[in-house]
Amino acid sequence: MYNEIRLEKGLYNLSGKSFTAALEELDPSSAYSGTSLEKLDAFERQLKRFNIRVSGSGCDCVEKFFTSTETAVLFPEFVTRCIRKGFDETVLSSVCAAKTISNSGQYLGCDLDDTAAYAVTAQTVQLPAATVKESASAVTLAKYGRLINASYEAIRPQRLDVFGIMLRSIGVRLALSVAKEAASVLAASAVQITTSKLSYADLAALYGKFDCFDMTTVLASPENASLIAAMDQLSECKANADGKIVLPFGSELVKTSAAPANKIIGLDRNFALEFITSTDLVLETDKLIDRQLDQITVSIVCGFRKITPDAVKVLVIS
């Protein structure tokens, strides 16, 4: 049972496993099916075990994690989850069709050559070919990170929900720096149309450039997004369940400073971009457990590759 698990630092250092994955092996969630704990994962069950409340009116302070050596082991996972939540709630979730885990700092994918026309083929005539081949160049993954200065004395009395929000904000900003590379990869060598002044007709023209694929998503800088939102044609448009504006032709408008100021990027999120990473978010867990919090580092090594070039078009504002 979850209240019999021995928590120790070594759970963070198992090759190829996250802390939660290691806990799940010791305390499988499947064993709680049909019980009051079935909606909790292994980490959340440990929070319940030690009565650590991370939200709500009875939210605990950071020092609650350090009431014992075992509860201290849970703190790095709390920090990681907060930062990851901020990281995941960004534009990256709107543009990436696939996520790939790479075992090295360089990733060599494959390309699809599918330029031959899809048409009726007479009998005895060879069918037009599509060729999948190894990419000519590898994607070099880059490291993005942040050094957080926070002494234990400073954060000890802080409520966990407030401290968690601060960590989420770091995750949001970290994801933004990563998303700028994603936007750069999307815009590179994409089919372009140009305009001197952004108008609804230009957006419709960008939409019309998509043939086999659909323009599910439009990336725009905050300034350009505000211009689009103010267009008369959008006066009756409503936000979707995620709070994003949906353009009259069905594309979700994503406002992000990761988008270039002079470009509107249209894409089919189901086909356009591959997110490649060699690590999950990485923290120095030992320092957190031992309350040596003067400097906390968080980082991720990642890169992007365009999967289907025809699934991306760009409107350039000259």
PDB file of N, CA and C in Angstrom, residues 206 210 215 217-219 264-268 311-315:
ATOM      1  N   LEU A 206      -4.312  33.406 -46.951  1.00  0.00           N
ATOM      2  CA  LEU A 206      -3.427  32.432 -46.310  1.00  0.00           C
ATOM      3  C   LEU A 206      -4.160  31.103 -46.134  1.00  0.00           C
ATOM      4  N   PHE A 210      -3.796  26.524 -48.349  1.00  0.00           N
ATOM      5  CA  PHE A 210      -3.758  25.140 -47.901  1.00  0.00           C
ATOM      6  C   PHE A 210      -4.583  24.273 -48.843  1.00  0.00           C
ATOM      7  N   MET A 215      -5.758  24.620 -42.271  1.00  0.00           N
ATOM      8  CA  MET A 215      -5.119  25.611 -41.418  1.00  0.00           C
ATOM      9  C   MET A 215      -5.849  25.580 -40.079  1.00  0.00           C
ATOM     10  N   THR A 217      -4.464  26.232 -37.140  1.00  0.00           N
ATOM     11  CA  THR A 217      -3.875  27.149 -36.159  1.00  0.00           C
ATOM     12  C   THR A 217      -3.209  28.333 -36.846  1.00  0.00           C
ATOM     13  N   VAL A 218      -3.377  29.501 -36.262  1.00  0.00           N
ATOM     14  CA  VAL A 218      -2.705  30.709 -36.736  1.00  0.00           C
ATOM     15  C   VAL A 218      -1.894  31.277 -35.586  1.00  0.00           C
ATOM     16  N   LEU A 219      -0.582  31.392 -35.787  1.00  0.00           N
ATOM     17  CA  LEU A 219       0.299  31.988 -34.779  1.00  0.00           C
ATOM     18  C   LEU A 219       0.529  33.449 -35.124  1.00  0.00           C
ATOM     19  N   ILE A 264       2.694  36.115 -39.993  1.00  0.00           N
ATOM     20  CA  ILE A 264       1.595  35.324 -39.464  1.00  0.00           C
ATOM     21  C   ILE A 264       1.833  33.897 -39.962  1.00  0.00           C
ATOM     22  N   ILE A 265       1.894  32.936 -39.048  1.00  0.00           N
ATOM     23  CA  ILE A 265       2.181  31.552 -39.424  1.00  0.00           C
ATOM     24  C   ILE A 265       0.899  30.734 -39.341  1.00  0.00           C
ATOM     25  N   GLY A 266       0.518  30.146 -40.463  1.00  0.00           N
ATOM     26  CA  GLY A 266      -0.626  29.238 -40.489  1.00  0.00           C
ATOM     27  C   GLY A 266      -0.119  27.804 -40.593  1.00  0.00           C
ATOM     28  N   LEU A 267      -0.746  26.901 -39.872  1.00  0.00           N
ATOM     29  CA  LEU A 267      -0.275  25.515 -39.896  1.00  0.00           C
ATOM     30  C   LEU A 267      -1.388  24.536 -39.569  1.00  0.00           C
ATOM     31  N   ASP A 268      -1.156  23.306 -39.975  1.00  0.00           N
ATOM     32  CA  ASP A 268      -2.013  22.199 -39.567  1.00  0.00           C
ATOM     33  C   ASP A 268      -1.297  21.505 -38.417  1.00  0.00           C
ATOM     34  N   ALA A 311       2.290  21.580 -44.769  1.00  0.00           N
ATOM     35  CA  ALA A 311       1.300  21.853 -43.740  1.00  0.00           C
ATOM     36  C   ALA A 311       1.553  23.193 -43.051  1.00  0.00           C
ATOM     37  N   VAL A 312       2.457  24.008 -43.594  1.00  0.00           N
ATOM     38  CA  VAL A 312       2.796  25.314 -43.030  1.00  0.00           C
ATOM     39  C   VAL A 312       2.831  26.365 -44.131  1.00  0.00           C
ATOM     40  N   LYS A 313       2.168  27.486 -43.926  1.00  0.00           N
ATOM     41  CA  LYS A 313       2.216  28.627 -44.851  1.00  0.00           C
ATOM     42  C   LYS A 313       2.428  29.901 -44.021  1.00  0.00           C
ATOM     43  N   VAL A 314       3.008  30.905 -44.650  1.00  0.00           N
ATOM     44  CA  VAL A 314       3.353  32.130 -43.914  1.00  0.00           C
ATOM     45  C   VAL A 314       2.860  33.363 -44.653  1.00  0.00           C
ATOM     46  N   LEU A 315       2.258  34.268 -43.886  1.00  0.00           N
ATOM     47  CA  LEU A 315       1.876  35.579 -44.407  1.00  0.00           C
ATOM     48  C   LEU A 315       2.899  36.591 -43.911  1.00  0.00           C
TER      49      LEU A 315
END
